[in-house]
Amino acid sequence: MIYLDNAATTYPKPEEVYLALDKANREYGFNSGRGSYKKAKEVANIIDETRNELSSLVECTANTVIFSTSSTEALNMIIFGLDWAKGDNVYVSPFEHNSVLRPLYEIKKRHDINIIQIPFNKETWNIDSNFEDLLILNKPKCIFCSSKSNTTGYNLPINEIFKLGKKYNSINILDASQSFGVDKTISKNNSDFIIFAGHKSLYASFGIAGFININNIELKPFLFGGTGSDSLNLEMPLNGASHLEAGSKNIIAIYGLHESLKWLKNHNIEEKERTLFKYLYQSISSIKKVITYLPSNIDKCCGILSFNVDGYTAEEVGDILNQEFDICVRTGYHCCPYIHDFINSKKFNGTVRVSMNYFNTEKDIDCLINALNTL
Amino acid sequence: MIYLDNAATTYPKPEEVYLALDKANREYGFNSGRGSYKKAKEVANIIDETRNELSSLVECTANTVIFSTSSTEALNMIIFGLDWAKGDNVYVSPFEHNSVLRPLYEIKKRHDINIIQIPFNKETWNIDSNFEDLLILNKPKCIFCSSKSNTTGYNLPINEIFKLGKKYNSINILDASQSFGVDKTISKNNSDFIIFAGHKSLYASFGIAGFININNIELKPFLFGGTGSDSLNLEMPLNGASHLEAGSKNIIAIYGLHESLKWLKNHNIEEKERTLFKYLYQSISSIKKVITYLPSNIDKCCGILSFNVDGYTAEEVGDILNQEFDICVRTGYHCCPYIHDFINSKKFNGTVRVSMNYFNTEKDIDCLINALNTL
């Protein structure tokens, strides 16, 4: 099997992470903060250390980290945690995922907010010059933007977008699910929230994700429940992570992340992904029937490439790759409702998406290319 | 270390579960329903089988099972998913956890509902005869009740409560976090929702929980995000589990549960817990300074026992057990704000809670008793 669906979840994980997860199940499977014995304290320390390591990646402090069980939940915590008023303007890039758009559309239904797409040039994929005019005309409450498109591998011009947003007092939310820990340019500059997903670019397991609340913006709780503290209070505790984090913490997944963060420090994932991406691009461009979805400067993309094959729907290509060549790619709309108008891929029912990780090789790409050459 | 905090999370898990979790990390770490390749389908099948096994425990069908990442999230999904109107009456037992009470209090703040405690006799812990009068006077919208109290190990008279509730058209929600899979008397009769927690009585890991929606009562989505389906739709899909389940599924934890359900079939956990409980009760009753919190008929309790020691706060006892004897118990209020007035334990700042699982032994109890005898 050749696995090229790493944008859905990275696989395999480093051996160090598998060993850590087994160790955690056997030695740390306790409920942190729900008791005062040694092991409960030990796992509480692991949780604190993990918050510290995550936040230090963007030069923040541990108390800015809020854990969730998925980046979807993290985005729900932020979106339903903010205060909304009728007519609020929310800007989103055309590359956003349904984990951003579906909660925002629910807010639109409840509070009559405006959801506005940031205009991007269809050739260069740069932001259009009229974006600032839009911001002046419709003052932004928030801007939601991905660091990397899960469909096209495009690294969005976050700094430019968020800097403009800050000029008009926007709350800037960076969905870094696809590249946190890998893309070293992600920083706290001009961002208010950064969302991360353990099981994607952080090479940890399912079950741990969250966000960094850089400027400690107040959020109402989204999840309500036990916090192992202040038990007689029928409301969520007011201070600290407990205000937002209800229920037992998944120490197993957190310990996996604790160890994957160490592994990430010693491996240059991005360089590997860039090399593989260039190799894939050069190889796939030589196939006449293939249509790729890329900006004019392909250096802005990395790790993920979307394409179609003339005469086939995306799903048909995926089925052939799977059934005849045991190659795993993802096909369809990739939970991104806007991007397919932007790249004009609806006539193929979406795209065929190839997404690589540190463990892929040029040989994997060769197999894919050989398979595509049979079409 | 002697672990007696199994009500927080069961530890250890069966060796079969550890092996399954490692196997899942290495072989099934894929994103189900997010691709159409063999492995993605294989994990989708595992998820379906797990739904089937869970629902068959209460003679329901797989399509009634909604997965969440914790029982707290499951309760939030139900409580925020129901329609509420000003003046709705919600009944709760005095044994309920903050995972029920805190979301309900948020609903009270938003919709001005009434939260009413079900009256229990302080001697017998039976429901008071005036409960039905209350139901007639204040027609119930819902009744929330735990199958087993996480503080006292009391198996609540669910059938009696829910049968009365149904007489007055209540929606009955059974929080079976502490005993689903172990207590064979849990059934779909008179319940509308049954909540389960993988990492507790089901002997699986953190990261998987959910509920059974026995009568397919309509719920609004609580979490919004990608579902790997219907991607161009900015609202959650209307039908099936996708209506409520947003984001990547934790296949690792689900496979652990898949295997723990097999293990549970071959082991009589309840019998073991009953035997240990009786042994603990007999031993601890002989210690003069010890005050236990039990109904007149102790056969109504199992697995969990709360006590205090005259002259000590609960925390002081826990600290001594931990530091001097390496015995892990939990002390305090156990996320249950009402029960401490009912059992009158606030003067000790809560209780010392001993909670056992299948892997505890009489020797563990002996060690605890020896330790308590030094106080």
XYZ file of N, CA and C in Angstrom, chain A residues 83-219:
411
model
N -18.383 36.651 21.207
C -19.665 37.370 21.225
C -20.007 37.839 19.818
N -21.241 37.676 19.414
C -21.647 38.061 18.061
C -22.801 39.036 18.110
N -22.817 39.924 17.130
C -23.937 40.854 17.000
C -24.365 40.879 15.540
N -25.627 41.170 15.331
C -26.183 41.264 13.981
C -25.314 42.188 13.118
N -24.994 41.745 11.933
C -24.234 42.586 11.007
C -22.726 42.482 11.149
N -22.248 41.704 12.116
C -20.794 41.495 12.217
C -20.265 40.933 10.900
N -19.098 41.423 10.494
C -18.489 40.943 9.255
C -17.359 39.962 9.549
N -17.468 38.800 8.970
C -16.438 37.776 9.135
C -15.840 37.481 7.767
N -14.536 37.592 7.673
C -13.855 37.291 6.417
C -13.254 35.889 6.476
N -13.402 35.188 5.382
C -12.805 33.845 5.278
C -12.123 33.735 3.914
N -11.069 32.946 3.857
C -10.435 32.708 2.558
C -11.254 31.673 1.786
N -11.104 31.620 0.471
C -11.829 30.585 -0.288
C -11.290 29.181 -0.032
N -10.195 29.083 0.712
C -9.580 27.780 0.970
C -10.103 27.139 2.255
N -11.025 27.788 2.969
C -11.395 27.281 4.302
C -12.197 25.977 4.253
N -12.068 25.267 5.356
C -12.636 23.937 5.584
C -14.012 24.088 6.231
N -14.824 23.046 6.126
C -16.130 23.077 6.788
C -16.039 23.162 8.314
N -14.881 22.861 8.883
C -14.739 23.030 10.336
C -14.739 24.509 10.713
N -14.460 25.378 9.751
C -14.616 26.824 9.936
C -15.999 27.262 9.429
N -16.339 26.816 8.219
C -17.510 27.390 7.547
C -18.840 26.928 8.137
N -18.927 25.656 8.513
C -20.219 25.190 9.047
C -20.559 25.843 10.391
N -19.616 25.936 11.341
C -19.983 26.688 12.560
C -20.287 28.159 12.264
N -19.544 28.762 11.330
C -19.837 30.165 11.004
C -21.228 30.315 10.399
N -21.635 29.359 9.560
C -22.978 29.451 8.985
C -24.058 29.275 10.049
N -23.752 28.497 11.065
C -24.700 28.381 12.182
C -24.801 29.731 12.909
N -23.666 30.400 13.087
C -23.676 31.732 13.718
C -24.460 32.714 12.834
N -24.272 32.598 11.539
C -25.026 33.462 10.607
C -26.539 33.267 10.805
N -26.945 31.999 10.949
C -28.370 31.725 11.146
C -28.877 32.288 12.484
N -28.023 32.187 13.507
C -28.462 32.631 14.831
C -28.393 34.153 15.004
N -27.346 34.760 14.389
C -27.081 36.182 14.703
C -27.070 37.092 13.475
N -27.345 36.545 12.315
C -27.407 37.355 11.094
C -26.093 38.100 10.820
N -25.007 37.382 10.874
C -23.702 37.969 10.553
C -23.466 37.869 9.045
N -22.487 38.599 8.564
C -22.107 38.521 7.146
C -20.814 37.727 6.997
N -20.836 36.736 6.133
C -19.622 35.963 5.850
C -19.125 36.388 4.473
N -17.924 36.926 4.436
C -17.404 37.523 3.207
C -16.129 36.795 2.783
N -16.068 36.422 1.521
C -14.846 35.765 1.040
C -13.766 36.794 0.750
N -12.566 36.520 1.200
C -11.420 37.364 0.870
C -11.139 37.159 -0.624
N -11.037 38.249 -1.389
C -10.809 38.079 -2.834
C -9.362 37.683 -3.135
N -9.208 36.611 -3.881
C -7.885 36.117 -4.290
C -7.795 36.141 -5.816
N -6.624 36.448 -6.317
C -6.386 36.416 -7.763
C -6.321 34.966 -8.238
N -7.064 34.641 -9.292
C -7.163 33.242 -9.708
C -5.913 32.737 -10.419
N -5.045 33.639 -10.804
C -3.796 33.266 -11.479
C -2.667 33.083 -10.451
N -2.453 34.142 -9.674
C -1.307 34.139 -8.742
C -1.676 33.576 -7.373
N -2.984 33.529 -7.066
C -3.494 33.163 -5.744
C -3.042 34.161 -4.664
N -2.591 35.357 -5.108
C -2.362 36.444 -4.149
C -3.699 37.071 -3.787
N -3.712 37.811 -2.668
C -4.960 38.516 -2.362
C -5.104 39.683 -3.331
N -6.349 39.942 -3.721
C -6.623 41.042 -4.641
C -6.398 42.380 -3.936
N -6.046 43.357 -4.739
C -5.756 44.673 -4.167
C -6.994 45.325 -3.552
N -8.184 44.852 -3.948
C -9.397 45.475 -3.384
C -9.789 44.928 -2.003
N -8.970 44.029 -1.463
C -9.290 43.472 -0.131
C -9.359 44.581 0.920
N -8.402 45.504 0.859
C -8.407 46.574 1.865
C -9.651 47.463 1.723
N -10.063 47.699 0.487
C -11.283 48.489 0.279
C -12.490 47.800 0.938
N -12.524 46.486 0.779
C -13.601 45.706 1.414
C -13.574 45.864 2.934
N -12.364 45.797 3.487
C -12.216 45.913 4.948
C -12.680 47.288 5.436
N -12.404 48.314 4.628
C -12.820 49.680 4.992
C -14.349 49.783 4.933
N -14.895 49.200 3.878
C -16.344 49.261 3.660
C -17.105 48.429 4.696
N -16.575 47.237 4.979
C -17.244 46.315 5.915
C -16.241 45.941 6.997
N -16.226 46.737 8.033
C -15.226 46.579 9.095
C -15.210 45.137 9.627
N -14.027 44.550 9.691
C -13.986 43.132 10.080
C -14.129 42.917 11.582
N -14.965 41.948 11.940
C -14.972 41.455 13.330
C -13.869 40.390 13.464
N -13.823 39.493 12.480
C -12.858 38.395 12.512
C -12.389 38.076 11.099
N -11.193 37.527 11.026
C -10.729 36.906 9.782
C -10.307 35.479 10.104
N -10.844 34.528 9.363
C -10.444 33.123 9.499
C -9.619 32.745 8.282
N -8.451 32.197 8.511
C -7.596 31.825 7.398
C -6.768 30.592 7.762
N -6.650 29.681 6.819
C -5.801 28.506 7.017
C -4.358 28.868 6.734
N -3.457 28.223 7.421
C -2.033 28.399 7.093
C -1.727 27.680 5.778
N -2.317 26.516 5.604
C -2.108 25.732 4.385
C -3.436 25.121 3.962
N -3.739 25.242 2.678
C -4.981 24.672 2.160
C -4.897 23.150 2.188
N -5.921 22.504 2.767
C -5.918 21.037 2.823
C -6.206 20.426 1.451
N -6.669 21.269 0.499
C -7.003 20.761 -0.830
C -5.854 20.958 -1.816
N -5.203 22.115 -1.732
C -4.220 22.462 -2.763
C -2.783 22.564 -2.245
N -2.563 22.441 -0.945
C -1.208 22.583 -0.408
C -0.680 24.006 -0.426
N -1.549 24.942 -0.780
C -1.142 26.354 -0.875
C -0.902 26.932 0.526
N 0.289 27.518 0.713
C 0.579 28.222 1.957
C 0.079 29.658 1.809
N -1.004 29.956 2.497
C -1.669 31.247 2.285
C -0.820 32.420 2.788
N -1.011 33.603 2.182
C -0.252 34.788 2.602
C -0.800 35.362 3.910
N -0.607 34.568 4.962
C -1.179 34.890 6.276
C -0.737 36.251 6.787
N 0.570 36.492 6.690
C 1.081 37.741 7.267
C 0.420 38.955 6.634
N 0.318 38.900 5.316
C -0.275 40.014 4.589
C -1.754 40.202 4.973
N -2.476 39.085 4.998
C -3.914 39.140 5.316
C -4.138 39.624 6.749
N -3.396 39.027 7.671
C -3.630 39.344 9.083
C -3.133 40.746 9.449
N -2.073 41.203 8.759
C -1.569 42.553 9.022
C -2.632 43.579 8.603
N -3.202 43.353 7.437
C -4.290 44.236 6.988
C -5.470 44.160 7.956
N -5.784 42.938 8.380
C -6.887 42.756 9.333
C -6.655 43.561 10.606
N -5.447 43.491 11.122
C -5.143 44.187 12.381
C -5.259 45.701 12.224
N -4.961 46.191 10.995
C -5.115 47.630 10.726
C -6.562 48.060 10.991
N -7.498 47.098 10.822
C -8.919 47.411 11.032
C -9.486 46.631 12.225
N -8.555 46.324 13.166
C -8.951 45.741 14.465
C -9.654 44.387 14.388
N -9.303 43.611 13.404
C -9.894 42.282 13.299
C -9.322 41.330 14.352
N -10.136 40.383 14.780
C -9.637 39.219 15.539
C -9.212 38.199 14.486
N -7.940 37.824 14.494
C -7.419 36.949 13.446
C -7.270 35.513 13.935
N -7.915 34.601 13.217
C -7.904 33.188 13.629
C -7.192 32.367 12.550
N -6.085 31.769 12.936
C -5.262 30.996 12.000
C -5.540 29.509 12.193
N -6.135 28.882 11.193
C -6.345 27.438 11.253
C -5.080 26.760 10.718
N -4.220 26.360 11.635
C -2.939 25.762 11.246
C -2.986 24.240 11.343
N -4.183 23.673 11.207
C -4.344 22.211 11.325
C -3.403 21.462 10.394
N -3.156 22.019 9.200
C -2.356 21.295 8.206
C -0.861 21.535 8.326
N -0.425 22.468 9.155
C 1.024 22.732 9.113
C 1.660 23.155 10.426
N 0.907 23.200 11.510
C 1.520 23.584 12.783
C 2.600 22.566 13.161
N 3.747 23.074 13.550
C 4.864 22.201 13.921
C 5.781 21.911 12.743
N 5.254 22.060 11.529
C 6.068 21.798 10.327
C 6.496 23.120 9.681
N 5.559 24.024 9.502
C 5.836 25.318 8.873
C 6.417 26.271 9.922
N 7.705 26.546 9.784
C 8.398 27.351 10.800
C 8.062 28.840 10.694
N 7.361 29.228 9.626
C 7.022 30.651 9.506
C 5.764 31.002 10.306
N 5.066 29.990 10.805
C 3.878 30.287 11.622
C 4.333 30.968 12.910
N 3.787 32.131 13.160
C 4.203 32.862 14.361
C 2.995 33.515 14.999
N 3.225 34.062 16.172
C 2.118 34.716 16.872
C 1.838 36.111 16.322
N 2.694 36.581 15.420
C 2.535 37.941 14.916
C 1.204 38.117 14.193
N 0.440 39.040 14.667
C -0.847 39.406 14.065
C -1.938 38.342 14.192
N -1.628 37.188 14.793
C -2.685 36.188 15.025
C -3.220 36.339 16.442
N -4.499 36.049 16.597
C -5.061 36.004 17.953
C -5.252 34.566 18.415
N -5.645 33.720 17.489
C -5.815 32.304 17.805
C -5.082 31.470 16.757
N -4.402 30.438 17.195
C -3.805 29.474 16.263
C -4.327 28.086 16.620
N -4.934 27.416 15.646
C -5.506 26.081 15.877
C -4.516 25.010 15.408
N -4.357 23.975 16.199
C -3.488 22.864 15.813
C -4.236 21.535 15.927
N -3.801 20.550 15.141
C -4.418 19.207 15.153
C -3.315 18.186 15.377
N -3.370 17.486 16.498
C -2.310 16.531 16.824
C -2.074 15.488 15.750
N -3.166 14.980 15.158
C -3.025 13.807 14.278
C -2.617 14.168 12.855
N -2.413 15.452 12.592
C -2.003 15.838 11.238
C -0.525 16.204 11.243
N -0.203 17.468 11.046
C 1.212 17.850 10.908
C 2.030 17.639 12.172
N 1.388 17.389 13.295
C 2.156 17.177 14.527
C 2.521 15.707 14.733
N 2.102 14.836 13.841
C 2.496 13.420 13.851
C 2.138 12.702 15.154
N 1.124 13.204 15.841
C 0.634 12.510 17.036
C -0.633 11.746 16.643
N -1.397 11.303 17.627
C -2.546 10.453 17.305
C -3.836 11.262 17.265
N -4.910 10.620 16.874
C -6.234 11.208 17.025
C -6.469 11.490 18.513
N -7.352 12.426 18.795
C -7.789 12.616 20.184
C -7.204 13.820 20.880
N -6.235 14.499 20.232
C -5.698 15.704 20.865
C -5.499 16.801 19.815
N -6.011 17.964 20.143
C -5.900 19.144 19.286
C -6.112 20.335 20.213
N -6.287 21.506 19.636
C -6.548 22.656 20.491
C -6.205 23.951 19.818
N -6.055 24.981 20.628
C -5.684 26.278 20.077
C -4.863 27.061 21.078
N -4.134 28.029 20.522
C -3.357 28.952 21.345
C -4.090 30.285 21.310
N -4.467 30.749 22.487
C -5.197 32.016 22.610
C -4.157 33.086 22.947
N -3.523 33.602 21.889
C -2.312 34.406 22.042
C -2.521 35.629 22.915
N -3.618 36.302 22.708
C -3.855 37.544 23.450
C -4.909 37.386 24.539
N -5.112 36.134 24.944
C -6.083 35.854 26.008
C -7.424 36.550 25.789
N -7.951 36.411 24.597
C -9.274 36.958 24.297
C -10.317 36.125 25.029
N -11.255 36.810 25.660
C -12.251 36.100 26.468
C -13.195 35.283 25.586
N -13.377 34.048 25.945
C -14.324 33.174 25.251
C -15.329 32.642 26.264
